[in-house]
């Protein structure tokens, strides 16, 4: 299967509308989107395009997210990543506006891909008689350091290692089991703005006050305990002794993952007026996005013509190696603003996304 690049064009914000910004992006239907401005006139193709009027539910149902959740239950490594410039709607698409507003809980209609996927997983779990064990881990990559967002106390960098059996993995990464939507959502709120104990890196700069300066990776581990034999239901595994081997061989458990990646903004340094510490941040963000783009364009070559894929070029590409490379299934959601002021970033996001269209994997 291919990576499925999906495009979401957010509505003009109040500020953009008040200022009288021109809309330069138009959806033509059938996955085509047209950009027209003074010296630009281009059409791009996607698996699906969601324009300003598309609801959160429409994005969940129309992007293939539900199928991705089902594949994770079946034991595949599934990844959805949202990318685009700061303020283009990445966090909105993944989590909804809930992360932006101080106190009011978001209306259920506005919940993002994450909450909808959790609901879907928990429904499946319930209908299978709790035979799915769900746990979550939450990492950020900030200035090329991997940090565990779930560990209490000040953030500390964790080593990223490689082994033959596991591929790249983060040592001492915490994971938390959950059995309800409230539990996993409160976990998200703990580490995402605006909760008091927010840990994810955000800095104010010219484009967006809450712009994220880190890549955030939430991974849901889906372990299927389902078993046809008499030991299947409810048994956690620990209490069963001599039959463990038999049980395992009779009905192997499946372990899938569903990873949500909220990439840091893709804008170039000069456009955000960044300097000092901010430009160090911007440079490492750009470096890892560049590395990701590089891996993606190499993966897009026909199998026979592929050279070595430089996953080791950044922490981000190491962590995403499995889902990008061979055995994973990836859903990419490119996010753009329709405003003429964002034109150059919009074009670069569109080019980046259309390259990914040619990546194929063998899950
Ligand atoms: P990013 O995470 O890419 O920096 P955000 O998700 O924070 O961007 O979105 C920027 C602003 O635009 C927020 O105020 C958000 O509520 C709003 N927004 C983004 N996408 C949509 C959408 N599809 N519908 C309505 N508002 C949106
Ligand atoms: Mg964001």
PDB file of N, CA and C in Angstrom, residues 52-126:
ATOM      1  N   UNK A  52     -12.524  23.944   3.965  1.00  0.00           N
ATOM      2  CA  UNK A  52     -12.934  24.687   5.150  1.00  0.00           C
ATOM      3  C   UNK A  52     -14.229  24.173   5.778  1.00  0.00           C
ATOM      4  N   UNK A  53     -15.129  23.656   4.957  1.00  0.00           N
ATOM      5  CA  UNK A  53     -16.414  23.229   5.489  1.00  0.00           C
ATOM      6  C   UNK A  53     -16.404  21.836   6.097  1.00  0.00           C
ATOM      7  N   UNK A  54     -15.302  21.103   5.973  1.00  0.00           N
ATOM      8  CA  UNK A  54     -15.292  19.706   6.424  1.00  0.00           C
ATOM      9  C   UNK A  54     -15.288  19.606   7.946  1.00  0.00           C
ATOM     10  N   UNK A  55     -16.175  18.765   8.479  1.00  0.00           N
ATOM     11  CA  UNK A  55     -16.242  18.595   9.929  1.00  0.00           C
ATOM     12  C   UNK A  55     -15.128  17.653  10.383  1.00  0.00           C
ATOM     13  N   UNK A  56     -14.897  17.631  11.679  1.00  0.00           N
ATOM     14  CA  UNK A  56     -13.906  16.720  12.246  1.00  0.00           C
ATOM     15  C   UNK A  56     -14.302  15.274  11.959  1.00  0.00           C
ATOM     16  N   UNK A  57     -15.612  15.024  12.023  1.00  0.00           N
ATOM     17  CA  UNK A  57     -16.086  13.660  11.764  1.00  0.00           C
ATOM     18  C   UNK A  57     -15.797  13.274  10.313  1.00  0.00           C
ATOM     19  N   UNK A  58     -16.048  14.227   9.407  1.00  0.00           N
ATOM     20  CA  UNK A  58     -15.794  13.948   7.986  1.00  0.00           C
ATOM     21  C   UNK A  58     -14.328  13.610   7.755  1.00  0.00           C
ATOM     22  N   UNK A  59     -13.443  14.289   8.476  1.00  0.00           N
ATOM     23  CA  UNK A  59     -12.019  14.012   8.314  1.00  0.00           C
ATOM     24  C   UNK A  59     -11.693  12.617   8.851  1.00  0.00           C
ATOM     25  N   UNK A  60     -12.267  12.271   9.993  1.00  0.00           N
ATOM     26  CA  UNK A  60     -12.029  10.942  10.556  1.00  0.00           C
ATOM     27  C   UNK A  60     -12.518   9.849   9.600  1.00  0.00           C
ATOM     28  N   UNK A  61     -13.729  10.012   9.109  1.00  0.00           N
ATOM     29  CA  UNK A  61     -14.313   8.965   8.259  1.00  0.00           C
ATOM     30  C   UNK A  61     -13.703   8.955   6.860  1.00  0.00           C
ATOM     31  N   UNK A  62     -13.367  10.120   6.353  1.00  0.00           N
ATOM     32  CA  UNK A  62     -12.927  10.202   4.963  1.00  0.00           C
ATOM     33  C   UNK A  62     -11.441  10.033   4.737  1.00  0.00           C
ATOM     34  N   UNK A  63     -10.651  10.041   5.828  1.00  0.00           N
ATOM     35  CA  UNK A  63      -9.204   9.987   5.657  1.00  0.00           C
ATOM     36  C   UNK A  63      -8.678   8.552   5.706  1.00  0.00           C
ATOM     37  N   UNK A  64      -9.524   7.633   6.131  1.00  0.00           N
ATOM     38  CA  UNK A  64      -9.056   6.259   6.289  1.00  0.00           C
ATOM     39  C   UNK A  64      -8.586   5.981   7.701  1.00  0.00           C
ATOM     40  N   UNK A  65      -8.845   6.937   8.610  1.00  0.00           N
ATOM     41  CA  UNK A  65      -8.389   6.787   9.995  1.00  0.00           C
ATOM     42  C   UNK A  65      -9.016   5.564  10.669  1.00  0.00           C
ATOM     43  N   UNK A  66     -10.290   5.332  10.390  1.00  0.00           N
ATOM     44  CA  UNK A  66     -10.956   4.188  11.026  1.00  0.00           C
ATOM     45  C   UNK A  66     -10.288   2.869  10.602  1.00  0.00           C
ATOM     46  N   UNK A  67      -9.946   2.773   9.327  1.00  0.00           N
ATOM     47  CA  UNK A  67      -9.271   1.558   8.851  1.00  0.00           C
ATOM     48  C   UNK A  67      -7.897   1.415   9.504  1.00  0.00           C
ATOM     49  N   UNK A  68      -7.243   2.547   9.722  1.00  0.00           N
ATOM     50  CA  UNK A  68      -5.938   2.518  10.362  1.00  0.00           C
ATOM     51  C   UNK A  68      -6.052   1.951  11.779  1.00  0.00           C
ATOM     52  N   UNK A  69      -7.105   2.366  12.486  1.00  0.00           N
ATOM     53  CA  UNK A  69      -7.344   1.861  13.838  1.00  0.00           C
ATOM     54  C   UNK A  69      -7.545   0.343  13.783  1.00  0.00           C
ATOM     55  N   UNK A  70      -8.307  -0.105  12.792  1.00  0.00           N
ATOM     56  CA  UNK A  70      -8.556  -1.546  12.679  1.00  0.00           C
ATOM     57  C   UNK A  70      -7.273  -2.313  12.344  1.00  0.00           C
ATOM     58  N   UNK A  71      -6.430  -1.721  11.514  1.00  0.00           N
ATOM     59  CA  UNK A  71      -5.152  -2.365  11.183  1.00  0.00           C
ATOM     60  C   UNK A  71      -4.243  -2.444  12.411  1.00  0.00           C
ATOM     61  N   UNK A  72      -4.294  -1.416  13.248  1.00  0.00           N
ATOM     62  CA  UNK A  72      -3.487  -1.447  14.478  1.00  0.00           C
ATOM     63  C   UNK A  72      -3.961  -2.594  15.371  1.00  0.00           C
ATOM     64  N   UNK A  73      -5.268  -2.805  15.429  1.00  0.00           N
ATOM     65  CA  UNK A  73      -5.812  -3.914  16.215  1.00  0.00           C
ATOM     66  C   UNK A  73      -5.348  -5.247  15.622  1.00  0.00           C
ATOM     67  N   UNK A  74      -5.212  -5.279  14.312  1.00  0.00           N
ATOM     68  CA  UNK A  74      -4.738  -6.497  13.647  1.00  0.00           C
ATOM     69  C   UNK A  74      -3.239  -6.703  13.754  1.00  0.00           C
ATOM     70  N   UNK A  75      -2.550  -5.772  14.426  1.00  0.00           N
ATOM     71  CA  UNK A  75      -1.138  -5.986  14.699  1.00  0.00           C
ATOM     72  C   UNK A  75      -0.174  -5.193  13.842  1.00  0.00           C
ATOM     73  N   UNK A  76      -0.661  -4.267  13.048  1.00  0.00           N
ATOM     74  CA  UNK A  76       0.241  -3.476  12.208  1.00  0.00           C
ATOM     75  C   UNK A  76       0.735  -2.228  12.937  1.00  0.00           C
ATOM     76  N   UNK A  77       1.870  -1.693  12.457  1.00  0.00           N
ATOM     77  CA  UNK A  77       2.347  -0.397  12.954  1.00  0.00           C
ATOM     78  C   UNK A  77       1.737   0.681  12.089  1.00  0.00           C
ATOM     79  N   UNK A  78       0.910   1.487  12.694  1.00  0.00           N
ATOM     80  CA  UNK A  78       0.209   2.518  11.930  1.00  0.00           C
ATOM     81  C   UNK A  78       0.589   3.892  12.460  1.00  0.00           C
ATOM     82  N   UNK A  79       0.777   4.794  11.542  1.00  0.00           N
ATOM     83  CA  UNK A  79       1.178   6.143  11.944  1.00  0.00           C
ATOM     84  C   UNK A  79       0.368   7.168  11.194  1.00  0.00           C
ATOM     85  N   UNK A  80      -0.102   8.167  11.921  1.00  0.00           N
ATOM     86  CA  UNK A  80      -0.695   9.299  11.231  1.00  0.00           C
ATOM     87  C   UNK A  80       0.133  10.512  11.586  1.00  0.00           C
ATOM     88  N   UNK A  81       0.590  11.237  10.573  1.00  0.00           N
ATOM     89  CA  UNK A  81       1.271  12.456  10.950  1.00  0.00           C
ATOM     90  C   UNK A  81       0.722  13.682  10.263  1.00  0.00           C
ATOM     91  N   UNK A  82       0.635  14.731  11.082  1.00  0.00           N
ATOM     92  CA  UNK A  82       0.104  16.001  10.632  1.00  0.00           C
ATOM     93  C   UNK A  82       1.277  16.935  10.447  1.00  0.00           C
ATOM     94  N   UNK A  83       1.366  17.560   9.284  1.00  0.00           N
ATOM     95  CA  UNK A  83       2.449  18.515   9.090  1.00  0.00           C
ATOM     96  C   UNK A  83       1.961  19.726   8.315  1.00  0.00           C
ATOM     97  N   UNK A  84       2.762  20.764   8.351  1.00  0.00           N
ATOM     98  CA  UNK A  84       2.376  22.021   7.734  1.00  0.00           C
ATOM     99  C   UNK A  84       2.910  23.143   8.595  1.00  0.00           C
ATOM    100  N   UNK A  85       2.766  24.375   8.133  1.00  0.00           N
ATOM    101  CA  UNK A  85       3.346  25.482   8.882  1.00  0.00           C
ATOM    102  C   UNK A  85       2.567  25.727  10.173  1.00  0.00           C
ATOM    103  N   UNK A  86       3.164  26.426  11.077  1.00  0.00           N
ATOM    104  CA  UNK A  86       2.505  26.771  12.325  1.00  0.00           C
ATOM    105  C   UNK A  86       1.214  27.527  12.029  1.00  0.00           C
ATOM    106  N   UNK A  87       0.138  27.114  12.716  1.00  0.00           N
ATOM    107  CA  UNK A  87      -1.128  27.795  12.518  1.00  0.00           C
ATOM    108  C   UNK A  87      -1.940  27.223  11.373  1.00  0.00           C
ATOM    109  N   UNK A  88      -1.493  26.114  10.785  1.00  0.00           N
ATOM    110  CA  UNK A  88      -2.220  25.569   9.637  1.00  0.00           C
ATOM    111  C   UNK A  88      -3.303  24.564  10.039  1.00  0.00           C
ATOM    112  N   UNK A  89      -3.355  24.199  11.323  1.00  0.00           N
ATOM    113  CA  UNK A  89      -4.433  23.323  11.778  1.00  0.00           C
ATOM    114  C   UNK A  89      -4.020  21.904  12.127  1.00  0.00           C
ATOM    115  N   UNK A  90      -2.739  21.665  12.398  1.00  0.00           N
ATOM    116  CA  UNK A  90      -2.275  20.311  12.725  1.00  0.00           C
ATOM    117  C   UNK A  90      -2.872  19.822  14.042  1.00  0.00           C
ATOM    118  N   UNK A  91      -2.714  20.650  15.066  1.00  0.00           N
ATOM    119  CA  UNK A  91      -3.213  20.246  16.378  1.00  0.00           C
ATOM    120  C   UNK A  91      -4.742  20.181  16.377  1.00  0.00           C
ATOM    121  N   UNK A  92      -5.358  21.116  15.686  1.00  0.00           N
ATOM    122  CA  UNK A  92      -6.815  21.108  15.564  1.00  0.00           C
ATOM    123  C   UNK A  92      -7.282  19.785  14.952  1.00  0.00           C
ATOM    124  N   UNK A  93      -6.595  19.344  13.915  1.00  0.00           N
ATOM    125  CA  UNK A  93      -6.993  18.112  13.249  1.00  0.00           C
ATOM    126  C   UNK A  93      -6.782  16.897  14.154  1.00  0.00           C
ATOM    127  N   UNK A  94      -5.674  16.862  14.870  1.00  0.00           N
ATOM    128  CA  UNK A  94      -5.395  15.707  15.720  1.00  0.00           C
ATOM    129  C   UNK A  94      -6.204  15.718  17.007  1.00  0.00           C
ATOM    130  N   UNK A  95      -6.322  16.885  17.630  1.00  0.00           N
ATOM    131  CA  UNK A  95      -6.937  16.911  18.967  1.00  0.00           C
ATOM    132  C   UNK A  95      -8.187  17.761  19.054  1.00  0.00           C
ATOM    133  N   UNK A  96      -8.417  18.614  18.080  1.00  0.00           N
ATOM    134  CA  UNK A  96      -9.534  19.540  18.174  1.00  0.00           C
ATOM    135  C   UNK A  96      -9.112  20.781  18.921  1.00  0.00           C
ATOM    136  N   UNK A  97     -10.036  21.718  19.088  1.00  0.00           N
ATOM    137  CA  UNK A  97      -9.673  22.993  19.700  1.00  0.00           C
ATOM    138  C   UNK A  97      -9.492  22.882  21.208  1.00  0.00           C
ATOM    139  N   UNK A  98      -9.782  21.728  21.761  1.00  0.00           N
ATOM    140  CA  UNK A  98      -9.710  21.521  23.208  1.00  0.00           C
ATOM    141  C   UNK A  98      -8.370  21.924  23.817  1.00  0.00           C
ATOM    142  N   UNK A  99      -7.324  21.710  23.073  1.00  0.00           N
ATOM    143  CA  UNK A  99      -6.012  22.045  23.598  1.00  0.00           C
ATOM    144  C   UNK A  99      -5.769  23.550  23.636  1.00  0.00           C
ATOM    145  N   UNK A 100      -6.595  24.309  22.953  1.00  0.00           N
ATOM    146  CA  UNK A 100      -6.368  25.744  22.899  1.00  0.00           C
ATOM    147  C   UNK A 100      -7.176  26.536  23.945  1.00  0.00           C
ATOM    148  N   UNK A 101      -8.336  26.031  24.308  1.00  0.00           N
ATOM    149  CA  UNK A 101      -9.183  26.832  25.179  1.00  0.00           C
ATOM    150  C   UNK A 101      -8.938  26.492  26.643  1.00  0.00           C
ATOM    151  N   UNK A 102      -9.046  27.503  27.472  1.00  0.00           N
ATOM    152  CA  UNK A 102      -8.632  27.357  28.868  1.00  0.00           C
ATOM    153  C   UNK A 102      -9.470  26.371  29.690  1.00  0.00           C
ATOM    154  N   UNK A 103     -10.775  26.644  29.789  1.00  0.00           N
ATOM    155  CA  UNK A 103     -11.556  25.849  30.731  1.00  0.00           C
ATOM    156  C   UNK A 103     -12.654  24.973  30.118  1.00  0.00           C
ATOM    157  N   UNK A 104     -13.383  25.528  29.146  1.00  0.00           N
ATOM    158  CA  UNK A 104     -14.541  24.763  28.662  1.00  0.00           C
ATOM    159  C   UNK A 104     -14.100  23.494  27.968  1.00  0.00           C
ATOM    160  N   UNK A 105     -14.788  22.384  28.255  1.00  0.00           N
ATOM    161  CA  UNK A 105     -14.501  21.180  27.490  1.00  0.00           C
ATOM    162  C   UNK A 105     -14.999  21.375  26.053  1.00  0.00           C
ATOM    163  N   UNK A 106     -14.276  20.802  25.110  1.00  0.00           N
ATOM    164  CA  UNK A 106     -14.660  20.971  23.706  1.00  0.00           C
ATOM    165  C   UNK A 106     -15.956  20.234  23.429  1.00  0.00           C
ATOM    166  N   UNK A 107     -16.715  20.763  22.491  1.00  0.00           N
ATOM    167  CA  UNK A 107     -17.937  20.076  22.100  1.00  0.00           C
ATOM    168  C   UNK A 107     -17.539  18.776  21.392  1.00  0.00           C
ATOM    169  N   UNK A 108     -18.327  17.705  21.623  1.00  0.00           N
ATOM    170  CA  UNK A 108     -17.952  16.407  21.047  1.00  0.00           C
ATOM    171  C   UNK A 108     -17.770  16.469  19.528  1.00  0.00           C
ATOM    172  N   UNK A 109     -18.501  17.380  18.880  1.00  0.00           N
ATOM    173  CA  UNK A 109     -18.395  17.475  17.427  1.00  0.00           C
ATOM    174  C   UNK A 109     -17.012  17.940  16.994  1.00  0.00           C
ATOM    175  N   UNK A 110     -16.285  18.601  17.900  1.00  0.00           N
ATOM    176  CA  UNK A 110     -14.994  19.162  17.520  1.00  0.00           C
ATOM    177  C   UNK A 110     -13.807  18.274  17.885  1.00  0.00           C
ATOM    178  N   UNK A 111     -14.104  17.128  18.494  1.00  0.00           N
ATOM    179  CA  UNK A 111     -12.997  16.253  18.873  1.00  0.00           C
ATOM    180  C   UNK A 111     -12.211  15.815  17.636  1.00  0.00           C
ATOM    181  N   UNK A 112     -10.912  15.676  17.828  1.00  0.00           N
ATOM    182  CA  UNK A 112     -10.033  15.399  16.691  1.00  0.00           C
ATOM    183  C   UNK A 112      -9.838  13.914  16.402  1.00  0.00           C
ATOM    184  N   UNK A 113      -8.917  13.634  15.507  1.00  0.00           N
ATOM    185  CA  UNK A 113      -8.648  12.251  15.098  1.00  0.00           C
ATOM    186  C   UNK A 113      -8.251  11.376  16.287  1.00  0.00           C
ATOM    187  N   UNK A 114      -7.508  11.948  17.227  1.00  0.00           N
ATOM    188  CA  UNK A 114      -7.049  11.146  18.363  1.00  0.00           C
ATOM    189  C   UNK A 114      -8.218  10.608  19.179  1.00  0.00           C
ATOM    190  N   UNK A 115      -9.068  11.536  19.683  1.00  0.00           N
ATOM    191  CA  UNK A 115     -10.167  11.096  20.533  1.00  0.00           C
ATOM    192  C   UNK A 115     -11.096  10.136  19.796  1.00  0.00           C
ATOM    193  N   UNK A 116     -11.315  10.403  18.504  1.00  0.00           N
ATOM    194  CA  UNK A 116     -12.188   9.519  17.721  1.00  0.00           C
ATOM    195  C   UNK A 116     -11.576   8.132  17.590  1.00  0.00           C
ATOM    196  N   UNK A 117     -10.264   8.099  17.439  1.00  0.00           N
ATOM    197  CA  UNK A 117      -9.592   6.796  17.343  1.00  0.00           C
ATOM    198  C   UNK A 117      -9.640   6.046  18.676  1.00  0.00           C
ATOM    199  N   UNK A 118      -9.442   6.797  19.771  1.00  0.00           N
ATOM    200  CA  UNK A 118      -9.500   6.152  21.092  1.00  0.00           C
ATOM    201  C   UNK A 118     -10.879   5.533  21.304  1.00  0.00           C
ATOM    202  N   UNK A 119     -11.911   6.306  20.937  1.00  0.00           N
ATOM    203  CA  UNK A 119     -13.281   5.814  21.108  1.00  0.00           C
ATOM    204  C   UNK A 119     -13.465   4.525  20.319  1.00  0.00           C
ATOM    205  N   UNK A 120     -12.949   4.542  19.120  1.00  0.00           N
ATOM    206  CA  UNK A 120     -13.053   3.392  18.239  1.00  0.00           C
ATOM    207  C   UNK A 120     -12.328   2.167  18.842  1.00  0.00           C
ATOM    208  N   UNK A 121     -11.130   2.399  19.366  1.00  0.00           N
ATOM    209  CA  UNK A 121     -10.356   1.329  19.995  1.00  0.00           C
ATOM    210  C   UNK A 121     -11.072   0.766  21.212  1.00  0.00           C
ATOM    211  N   UNK A 122     -11.610   1.687  22.036  1.00  0.00           N
ATOM    212  CA  UNK A 122     -12.263   1.243  23.261  1.00  0.00           C
ATOM    213  C   UNK A 122     -13.553   0.480  22.943  1.00  0.00           C
ATOM    214  N   UNK A 123     -14.256   0.902  21.910  1.00  0.00           N
ATOM    215  CA  UNK A 123     -15.463   0.172  21.478  1.00  0.00           C
ATOM    216  C   UNK A 123     -15.109  -1.245  21.055  1.00  0.00           C
ATOM    217  N   UNK A 124     -14.039  -1.343  20.277  1.00  0.00           N
ATOM    218  CA  UNK A 124     -13.572  -2.654  19.823  1.00  0.00           C
ATOM    219  C   UNK A 124     -13.177  -3.518  21.008  1.00  0.00           C
ATOM    220  N   UNK A 125     -12.491  -2.861  21.942  1.00  0.00           N
ATOM    221  CA  UNK A 125     -12.040  -3.580  23.115  1.00  0.00           C
ATOM    222  C   UNK A 125     -13.231  -4.138  23.887  1.00  0.00           C
ATOM    223  N   UNK A 126     -14.255  -3.290  24.047  1.00  0.00           N
ATOM    224  CA  UNK A 126     -15.448  -3.707  24.774  1.00  0.00           C
ATOM    225  C   UNK A 126     -16.163  -4.834  24.042  1.00  0.00           C
TER     226      UNK A 126
END
